[in-house]
Amino acid sequence: MSEERPFIRPYGDRLNDGAVQLSFSLPISLSARSREAAKSIAGRLGLEQIRLVSALDLGNGFSFYILYGATTVEIDDQAIHLTEVERPLLDFWRINQLLEFELKKRVTVVGATIGTDAHTVGLDAILNAKGFGGESGLERYPQFRVVNLGAQAPPDEVLEAAREQRADVVLVSQVVTQRNAHLENLSLLAEMLEAEGLRQDLLLICGGPYIDSQVALEVGFDAAFGPGTTPLAVASLIVEELLRKAQ
Amino acid sequence: MRLPIPTEQVRHCRQLAASIAGGVQDEISPLSTVSVERSLLRLVGIEGSNQESVPLVNCFIDQLTGQRVLEDGALYWLSNAILATGETPQGIAERVGARSLDLVRLPRQPRRAIENHCRGIVQDALVTLLGKRRRRREMEESLARTTSPWLYVIVATGNIYDDIEQAKAAAEQGADAVAVIRSTAQSLLDYVPEGITTEGFGGTYATGANFRLMRGALDEASRQSNRYVRQVNYCSGLCMAEIAALGVLEGLDILVNDALYGILFRDLNMIRTMVDQHFSRYLLGLFDTTIVTGEDNLIKTIDAFEEYPIVLVSQFINEQLAKNAGMREERIGLGHAAELDPALEDSFLKELVQAQLVRQLFPRSPVKFMPPTRYKSGNIFFAHVLDTLFNLVAVWTDQAIVLLGMPTEAIHTPYVQDRYLSLESALHVRRAAGSLGQEVRLKPNGQGAARACWLLARTEESLTRIAEEGLWNSLASGAFSAIKRARRGGRGYDGVFRKGHFYLNPFLDREVVRRARRKVAQNTLPGAIELPGAIELPGAVV
Ligand code: B12
């Protein structure tokens, strides 16, 4: 929208209509009462002009609702504090150049999917030469040496590899996050690296489609990457952070 | 709709696969594993765990392994102990669990006596279990026939009680088969947890007690809806044979059963899991239970368009391996999926041709078609579009079992409404497009026919290469999904052993099986399947 104003509202059809679409199930069978219950939930969420457009019985005492409503909530998007900074991306040549001539070293990256997680596609997308979304992975950069431990690596194996390979960066992937399955592994790894005195010499980075970067930082990581991450974004951050640390 | 495919080439593929499977068979026949032995103990009725929550079947095998006498097999030592002490199998196992009985120290009975006694126990177990299976079939037949394809959905809350509520809702919504997904990494455990479980990650533990609870709920739902609802679980992993045995004991209808998944994605040792797979398939075949294989997973990490032939290659091999284990084609549900990038031109046509090709290559197999997952994102609306097109392919090509895709595939295991929405779409397509396959023909010289021929030629090439190298070497050189696995590497190899001179397993004895079958056929078998609620279950663990 071209109009300049500090506050924004959800948009459906007209500016400031506040249109919100909502769906959820209730653990009760469909009835006149359950419909009203669904509408009241929408009301309690702060919606106005609530329209219940579909109400379906799911069987065995469950029902499903689709609603529309309007919100009066307004947000000043400029005032939002971002934990994930949108940093400018460097390019392939610039990254190699900075590592070779400024940092003056070949950077060793140890990567793994830890715990019992067997999802490798995400980390491979970042590390393997083939890369992701048309971009080469870190293996293709002459200035990166990549050691990919693959799936299901226990945290102590990652620690051992980091020590043996004299890693500058450790990249870990966690994809299964249901019921916070990943958090224990992530904090364990961070603690182990700390206890073994390796932590301060390393960049510790995690990634995965459902990683909350705030939480990752809290359990001791330097950075976290979410869905759609490209190898370039990771390489850029590594260069920037290593240069900053070297100063 | 038919694809013009050269029958000679298909026959050659089967021959190659038979030779590959034969090579595997020669190596695994003299072997058994800790998991196979534990499954035998379960089949003769041993259950429960000791004070430290170690399953009794594990205590039993661990004692034999510790004394280096496992090569004689669990049933040999069990039968000897029964003859020596006069106790029941369960009683003996409990004492072993409590460390108050040393199996090897008991006086050794004459070999003949041990063998005879063992055959008797096994025959009794077979009679009971075959009888149970027969009553289940009778119940299935007493209900209305299910429309094809069967709609298969998953529940995966982590808590069996929630799973049951969701499974019952799914049954009411029209599901024909309900699978409980296992908790992540259960396939790496070398024991089956005991009891009812309420905590799992991305799925619920497969345990005998959980199976029993779900079975009861689905039987009730089947009667209510006058439609038999099939129970599915997963047995791939280190306990493949044991979970298959539990499936037989608890009356499951379908078990996902594929060693390749374990080898490639869970780094299980190939020999271990092939031995386990062979016995599990033998058992499931014996009790007329359907298996489904996991070829859909093979193309989750590679270029699904170029490398699709790997799916067909694996299906041909899986078919032969299952036949070698005595299964009939009607129970070998070969899995497949297209997982094509939606950005590809004519991806729908390609998916249609591939699905039809599988249907034609394995006409008697209850093939299981898996939905798109890889290219799904948080855009649940577009995911629903992809699934609807997938349903259309499934109905059009008359797949036997269709695993329904979920709009929220890229986010979480399904919510109750996700399952409803996918069933709604699938039921609609099944109704709206049921006759399409009989009405529409593909151009004989079009793109579709060309793709089918290309796929078959590539499949034949790969099978030729694997037949030359042998399956083990092919797995080592990365012929499957570009993942390389060493023959003696991976988890569970230490659980493999060569059968010794005294080794006993009368479940494999044709004569014992024949006698048990005859007994079951003669009996009128009074009594229906127990209703849920009548069974006392131990408290929750895990
Ligand atoms: C392929 C797949 C599998 C394959 C994995 C094969 C393999 N070798 O990777 C197989 C079949 C083995 C599998 C198994 C399971 N899966 Co799975 N799987 C998927 C699927 C379909 C696609 C994942 C994928 O490849 N995405 C493509 C990559 C490129 O994306 P990505 O992972 O997000 O990675 C990007 C970013 O996140 C980031 N990134 C990722 N890691 C890292 C690391 C670093 C350091 C950095 C910087 C960046 C980064 O960069 C990548 C590129 O942009 C998803 C559903 C979906 N569509 O997302 C389910 C999904 C992830 N699986 C799921 C589950 C539950 C399982 C199982 C636990 C099921 C079960 N009970 O058995 C098992 C268990 C396996 C295990 N123990 O881990 C759930 C997870 C739910 C949750 N929120 O926890 C999903 C969402 C499916 C679902 N709806 O249930 N799965």
mmCIF file of N, CA, C and O in Angstrom, chain A residues 21 23-25 56-62 64 66 116-118 120-121 130 151-152 176-181 209-210, chain B residues 156-157 165 168-169 172-173 184-185 188 199-202 265-267 300-301 381 410-413 416-417 420-421 491:
data_model
loop_
_atom_site.group_PDB
_atom_site.id
_atom_site.type_symbol
_atom_site.label_atom_id
_atom_site.label_comp_id
_atom_site.label_asym_id
_atom_site.label_seq_id
_atom_site.Cartn_x
_atom_site.Cartn_y
_atom_site.Cartn_z
ATOM 1 N N GLN A 21 -9.363 -14.811 9.279
ATOM 2 C CA GLN A 21 -9.961 -16.101 8.968
ATOM 3 C C GLN A 21 -9.446 -17.059 10.026
ATOM 4 O O GLN A 21 -8.256 -17.013 10.354
ATOM 5 N N SER A 23 -9.859 -21.111 11.997
ATOM 6 C CA SER A 23 -10.509 -22.419 12.064
ATOM 7 C C SER A 23 -9.960 -23.216 13.229
ATOM 8 O O SER A 23 -8.789 -23.082 13.577
ATOM 9 N N PHE A 24 -10.811 -24.020 13.842
ATOM 10 C CA PHE A 24 -10.375 -24.882 14.948
ATOM 11 C C PHE A 24 -11.428 -25.947 15.208
ATOM 12 O O PHE A 24 -12.558 -25.854 14.725
ATOM 13 N N SER A 25 -11.027 -26.940 15.991
ATOM 14 C CA SER A 25 -11.976 -27.983 16.380
ATOM 15 C C SER A 25 -12.321 -27.835 17.852
ATOM 16 O O SER A 25 -11.555 -27.246 18.615
ATOM 17 N N LEU A 56 -18.860 -28.310 11.153
ATOM 18 C CA LEU A 56 -18.956 -29.699 10.703
ATOM 19 C C LEU A 56 -18.797 -30.649 11.872
ATOM 20 O O LEU A 56 -17.996 -30.388 12.788
ATOM 21 N N ASP A 57 -19.538 -31.736 11.822
ATOM 22 C CA ASP A 57 -19.361 -32.742 12.857
ATOM 23 C C ASP A 57 -18.243 -33.692 12.428
ATOM 24 O O ASP A 57 -18.270 -34.222 11.326
ATOM 25 N N LEU A 58 -17.260 -33.901 13.292
ATOM 26 C CA LEU A 58 -16.142 -34.778 12.933
ATOM 27 C C LEU A 58 -16.343 -36.189 13.457
ATOM 28 O O LEU A 58 -15.484 -37.044 13.264
ATOM 29 N N GLY A 59 -17.430 -36.445 14.157
ATOM 30 C CA GLY A 59 -17.653 -37.779 14.718
ATOM 31 C C GLY A 59 -16.964 -37.939 16.061
ATOM 32 O O GLY A 59 -16.083 -37.142 16.427
ATOM 33 N N ASN A 60 -17.391 -38.971 16.794
ATOM 34 C CA ASN A 60 -16.803 -39.315 18.087
ATOM 35 C C ASN A 60 -16.635 -38.123 19.016
ATOM 36 O O ASN A 60 -15.637 -38.005 19.725
ATOM 37 N N GLY A 61 -17.618 -37.213 18.970
ATOM 38 C CA GLY A 61 -17.571 -36.101 19.910
ATOM 39 C C GLY A 61 -16.591 -34.996 19.562
ATOM 40 O O GLY A 61 -16.072 -34.331 20.465
ATOM 41 N N PHE A 62 -16.324 -34.798 18.291
ATOM 42 C CA PHE A 62 -15.499 -33.665 17.858
ATOM 43 C C PHE A 62 -16.256 -32.862 16.803
ATOM 44 O O PHE A 62 -17.079 -33.414 16.064
ATOM 45 N N PHE A 64 -15.813 -29.163 14.024
ATOM 46 C CA PHE A 64 -14.836 -28.278 13.373
ATOM 47 C C PHE A 64 -15.533 -27.012 12.872
ATOM 48 O O PHE A 64 -16.638 -27.083 12.342
ATOM 49 N N ILE A 66 -15.206 -23.040 10.903
ATOM 50 C CA ILE A 66 -14.474 -22.030 10.135
ATOM 51 C C ILE A 66 -15.203 -20.700 10.346
ATOM 52 O O ILE A 66 -16.423 -20.628 10.184
ATOM 53 N N THR A 116 18.134 -38.530 17.872
ATOM 54 C CA THR A 116 17.587 -39.628 17.073
ATOM 55 C C THR A 116 17.008 -39.116 15.765
ATOM 56 O O THR A 116 16.368 -39.854 15.029
ATOM 57 N N ASP A 117 17.228 -37.857 15.486
ATOM 58 C CA ASP A 117 16.658 -37.256 14.283
ATOM 59 C C ASP A 117 17.332 -37.803 13.030
ATOM 60 O O ASP A 117 18.557 -37.817 12.936
ATOM 61 N N ALA A 118 16.546 -38.257 12.081
ATOM 62 C CA ALA A 118 17.116 -38.851 10.866
ATOM 63 C C ALA A 118 16.869 -37.987 9.640
ATOM 64 O O ALA A 118 17.068 -38.425 8.518
ATOM 65 N N THR A 120 17.931 -35.590 7.066
ATOM 66 C CA THR A 120 19.227 -35.071 6.624
ATOM 67 C C THR A 120 19.099 -34.059 5.493
ATOM 68 O O THR A 120 20.056 -33.366 5.173
ATOM 69 N N VAL A 121 17.925 -34.007 4.884
ATOM 70 C CA VAL A 121 17.810 -33.210 3.656
ATOM 71 C C VAL A 121 18.115 -31.734 3.909
ATOM 72 O O VAL A 121 18.795 -31.086 3.110
ATOM 73 N N LYS A 130 25.979 -29.824 -3.975
ATOM 74 C CA LYS A 130 24.784 -29.617 -4.787
ATOM 75 C C LYS A 130 23.943 -28.427 -4.324
ATOM 76 O O LYS A 130 23.323 -27.744 -5.122
ATOM 77 N N ALA A 151 23.168 -38.252 9.868
ATOM 78 C CA ALA A 151 22.006 -38.329 10.754
ATOM 79 C C ALA A 151 22.309 -39.017 12.071
ATOM 80 O O ALA A 151 23.290 -39.748 12.194
ATOM 81 N N GLN A 152 21.455 -38.764 13.044
ATOM 82 C CA GLN A 152 21.441 -39.494 14.314
ATOM 83 C C GLN A 152 22.772 -39.458 15.050
ATOM 84 O O GLN A 152 23.168 -40.444 15.656
ATOM 85 N N VAL A 176 12.719 -32.895 13.987
ATOM 86 C CA VAL A 176 11.611 -33.389 14.811
ATOM 87 C C VAL A 176 11.545 -32.556 16.089
ATOM 88 O O VAL A 176 12.452 -32.604 16.919
ATOM 89 N N THR A 177 10.491 -31.768 16.210
ATOM 90 C CA THR A 177 10.401 -30.845 17.342
ATOM 91 C C THR A 177 9.133 -31.079 18.145
ATOM 92 O O THR A 177 8.856 -30.362 19.095
ATOM 93 N N GLN A 178 8.334 -32.084 17.699
ATOM 94 C CA GLN A 178 7.083 -32.328 18.388
ATOM 95 C C GLN A 178 7.331 -32.550 19.876
ATOM 96 O O GLN A 178 8.246 -33.268 20.238
ATOM 97 N N ARG A 179 6.540 -31.950 20.699
ATOM 98 C CA ARG A 179 6.706 -32.020 22.148
ATOM 99 C C ARG A 179 8.136 -31.691 22.573
ATOM 100 O O ARG A 179 8.714 -32.328 23.451
ATOM 101 N N ASN A 180 8.736 -30.741 21.870
ATOM 102 C CA ASN A 180 10.083 -30.244 22.205
ATOM 103 C C ASN A 180 11.166 -31.312 22.250
ATOM 104 O O ASN A 180 12.118 -31.206 23.023
ATOM 105 N N ALA A 181 11.026 -32.308 21.382
ATOM 106 C CA ALA A 181 12.003 -33.392 21.342
ATOM 107 C C ALA A 181 13.419 -32.874 21.114
ATOM 108 O O ALA A 181 14.394 -33.497 21.513
ATOM 109 N N PRO A 209 13.211 -26.449 10.327
ATOM 110 C CA PRO A 209 12.017 -25.684 9.975
ATOM 111 C C PRO A 209 11.212 -25.147 11.157
ATOM 112 O O PRO A 209 10.454 -24.210 11.000
ATOM 113 N N TYR A 210 11.382 -25.758 12.316
ATOM 114 C CA TYR A 210 10.531 -25.310 13.438
ATOM 115 C C TYR A 210 11.341 -24.774 14.601
ATOM 116 O O TYR A 210 10.872 -24.747 15.734
ATOM 117 N N ALA B 156 -1.072 -40.059 15.509
ATOM 118 C CA ALA B 156 0.299 -39.987 16.022
ATOM 119 C C ALA B 156 0.400 -39.000 17.169
ATOM 120 O O ALA B 156 1.250 -38.124 17.191
ATOM 121 N N THR B 157 -0.467 -39.145 18.159
ATOM 122 C CA THR B 157 -0.475 -38.137 19.220
ATOM 123 C C THR B 157 0.613 -38.386 20.251
ATOM 124 O O THR B 157 0.962 -37.500 21.004
ATOM 125 N N GLU B 165 -9.201 -41.986 20.546
ATOM 126 C CA GLU B 165 -10.300 -41.048 20.277
ATOM 127 C C GLU B 165 -10.236 -40.582 18.826
ATOM 128 O O GLU B 165 -11.246 -40.471 18.141
ATOM 129 N N LYS B 168 -11.206 -43.391 16.383
ATOM 130 C CA LYS B 168 -12.649 -43.617 16.320
ATOM 131 C C LYS B 168 -13.321 -42.542 15.469
ATOM 132 O O LYS B 168 -14.217 -42.823 14.672
ATOM 133 N N ALA B 169 -12.856 -41.301 15.634
ATOM 134 C CA ALA B 169 -13.405 -40.221 14.805
ATOM 135 C C ALA B 169 -13.104 -40.511 13.334
ATOM 136 O O ALA B 169 -13.979 -40.388 12.477
ATOM 137 N N GLU B 172 -15.379 -43.087 11.929
ATOM 138 C CA GLU B 172 -16.701 -42.514 11.647
ATOM 139 C C GLU B 172 -16.681 -41.655 10.400
ATOM 140 O O GLU B 172 -17.653 -41.575 9.671
ATOM 141 N N GLN B 173 -15.537 -41.005 10.157
ATOM 142 C CA GLN B 173 -15.424 -40.126 8.992
ATOM 143 C C GLN B 173 -15.206 -40.905 7.695
ATOM 144 O O GLN B 173 -15.206 -40.321 6.621
ATOM 145 N N THR B 184 9.263 -41.506 17.539
ATOM 146 C CA THR B 184 10.499 -41.394 16.783
ATOM 147 C C THR B 184 11.577 -42.260 17.431
ATOM 148 O O THR B 184 11.713 -42.309 18.644
ATOM 149 N N ALA B 185 12.300 -42.958 16.570
ATOM 150 C CA ALA B 185 13.441 -43.771 16.998
ATOM 151 C C ALA B 185 13.091 -45.029 17.779
ATOM 152 O O ALA B 185 13.966 -45.661 18.332
ATOM 153 N N LEU B 188 15.098 -47.965 16.736
ATOM 154 C CA LEU B 188 16.478 -48.186 17.184
ATOM 155 C C LEU B 188 16.555 -48.953 18.500
ATOM 156 O O LEU B 188 17.630 -49.327 18.946
ATOM 157 N N GLU B 199 3.334 -41.170 26.485
ATOM 158 C CA GLU B 199 4.316 -40.152 26.090
ATOM 159 C C GLU B 199 5.096 -40.642 24.885
ATOM 160 O O GLU B 199 5.794 -41.647 24.972
ATOM 161 N N GLY B 200 5.016 -39.956 23.765
ATOM 162 C CA GLY B 200 5.813 -40.341 22.600
ATOM 163 C C GLY B 200 6.085 -39.100 21.778
ATOM 164 O O GLY B 200 5.400 -38.093 21.924
ATOM 165 N N PHE B 201 7.099 -39.175 20.922
ATOM 166 C CA PHE B 201 7.456 -38.020 20.113
ATOM 167 C C PHE B 201 7.169 -38.291 18.646
ATOM 168 O O PHE B 201 7.745 -39.210 18.080
ATOM 169 N N GLY B 202 6.280 -37.520 18.063
ATOM 170 C CA GLY B 202 5.959 -37.711 16.650
ATOM 171 C C GLY B 202 5.250 -39.027 16.414
ATOM 172 O O GLY B 202 5.090 -39.461 15.280
ATOM 173 N N PHE B 265 17.732 -45.426 6.269
ATOM 174 C CA PHE B 265 17.389 -44.231 7.027
ATOM 175 C C PHE B 265 17.672 -44.335 8.522
ATOM 176 O O PHE B 265 17.665 -43.341 9.224
ATOM 177 N N ARG B 266 17.843 -45.533 9.032
ATOM 178 C CA ARG B 266 18.114 -45.667 10.459
ATOM 179 C C ARG B 266 19.458 -46.329 10.708
ATOM 180 O O ARG B 266 19.795 -46.625 11.843
ATOM 181 N N ASP B 267 20.211 -46.597 9.656
ATOM 182 C CA ASP B 267 21.530 -47.211 9.762
ATOM 183 C C ASP B 267 21.507 -48.520 10.568
ATOM 184 O O ASP B 267 22.333 -48.738 11.447
ATOM 185 N N LYS B 300 12.606 -39.779 -1.163
ATOM 186 C CA LYS B 300 12.461 -38.565 -0.367
ATOM 187 C C LYS B 300 13.745 -37.738 -0.365
ATOM 188 O O LYS B 300 13.733 -36.576 -0.018
ATOM 189 N N THR B 301 14.862 -38.367 -0.711
ATOM 190 C CA THR B 301 16.119 -37.626 -0.625
ATOM 191 C C THR B 301 16.819 -37.475 -1.979
ATOM 192 O O THR B 301 17.905 -36.934 -2.037
ATOM 193 N N PHE B 381 -3.277 -24.620 2.205
ATOM 194 C CA PHE B 381 -4.320 -24.601 1.169
ATOM 195 C C PHE B 381 -3.786 -25.241 -0.110
ATOM 196 O O PHE B 381 -4.458 -26.034 -0.750
ATOM 197 N N ALA B 410 3.659 -30.466 6.333
ATOM 198 C CA ALA B 410 4.955 -29.823 6.609
ATOM 199 C C ALA B 410 5.014 -29.205 7.997
ATOM 200 O O ALA B 410 5.999 -28.549 8.340
ATOM 201 N N ILE B 411 3.942 -29.379 8.793
ATOM 202 C CA ILE B 411 3.911 -28.670 10.072
ATOM 203 C C ILE B 411 3.948 -29.618 11.263
ATOM 204 O O ILE B 411 4.840 -29.533 12.103
ATOM 205 N N HIS B 412 2.964 -30.501 11.326
ATOM 206 C CA HIS B 412 2.867 -31.385 12.485
ATOM 207 C C HIS B 412 2.184 -32.683 12.084
ATOM 208 O O HIS B 412 1.612 -32.784 11.014
ATOM 209 N N THR B 413 2.208 -33.669 12.982
ATOM 210 C CA THR B 413 1.430 -34.875 12.744
ATOM 211 C C THR B 413 -0.045 -34.444 12.831
ATOM 212 O O THR B 413 -0.368 -33.478 13.515
ATOM 213 N N VAL B 416 -7.087 -33.495 14.405
ATOM 214 C CA VAL B 416 -8.349 -34.179 14.108
ATOM 215 C C VAL B 416 -9.024 -33.592 12.860
ATOM 216 O O VAL B 416 -9.558 -34.310 12.018
ATOM 217 N N GLN B 417 -8.955 -32.270 12.692
ATOM 218 C CA GLN B 417 -9.619 -31.668 11.523
ATOM 219 C C GLN B 417 -8.839 -31.898 10.229
ATOM 220 O O GLN B 417 -9.416 -31.942 9.147
ATOM 221 N N TYR B 420 -9.997 -35.104 8.922
ATOM 222 C CA TYR B 420 -11.347 -34.957 8.382
ATOM 223 C C TYR B 420 -11.297 -34.363 6.971
ATOM 224 O O TYR B 420 -11.940 -34.858 6.048
ATOM 225 N N LEU B 421 -10.523 -33.283 6.827
ATOM 226 C CA LEU B 421 -10.463 -32.612 5.527
ATOM 227 C C LEU B 421 -9.901 -33.539 4.455
ATOM 228 O O LEU B 421 -10.376 -33.555 3.327
ATOM 229 N N ARG B 491 23.708 -50.581 13.087
ATOM 230 C CA ARG B 491 23.248 -51.085 14.383
ATOM 231 C C ARG B 491 22.755 -52.532 14.331
ATOM 232 O O ARG B 491 22.100 -52.916 13.382
#
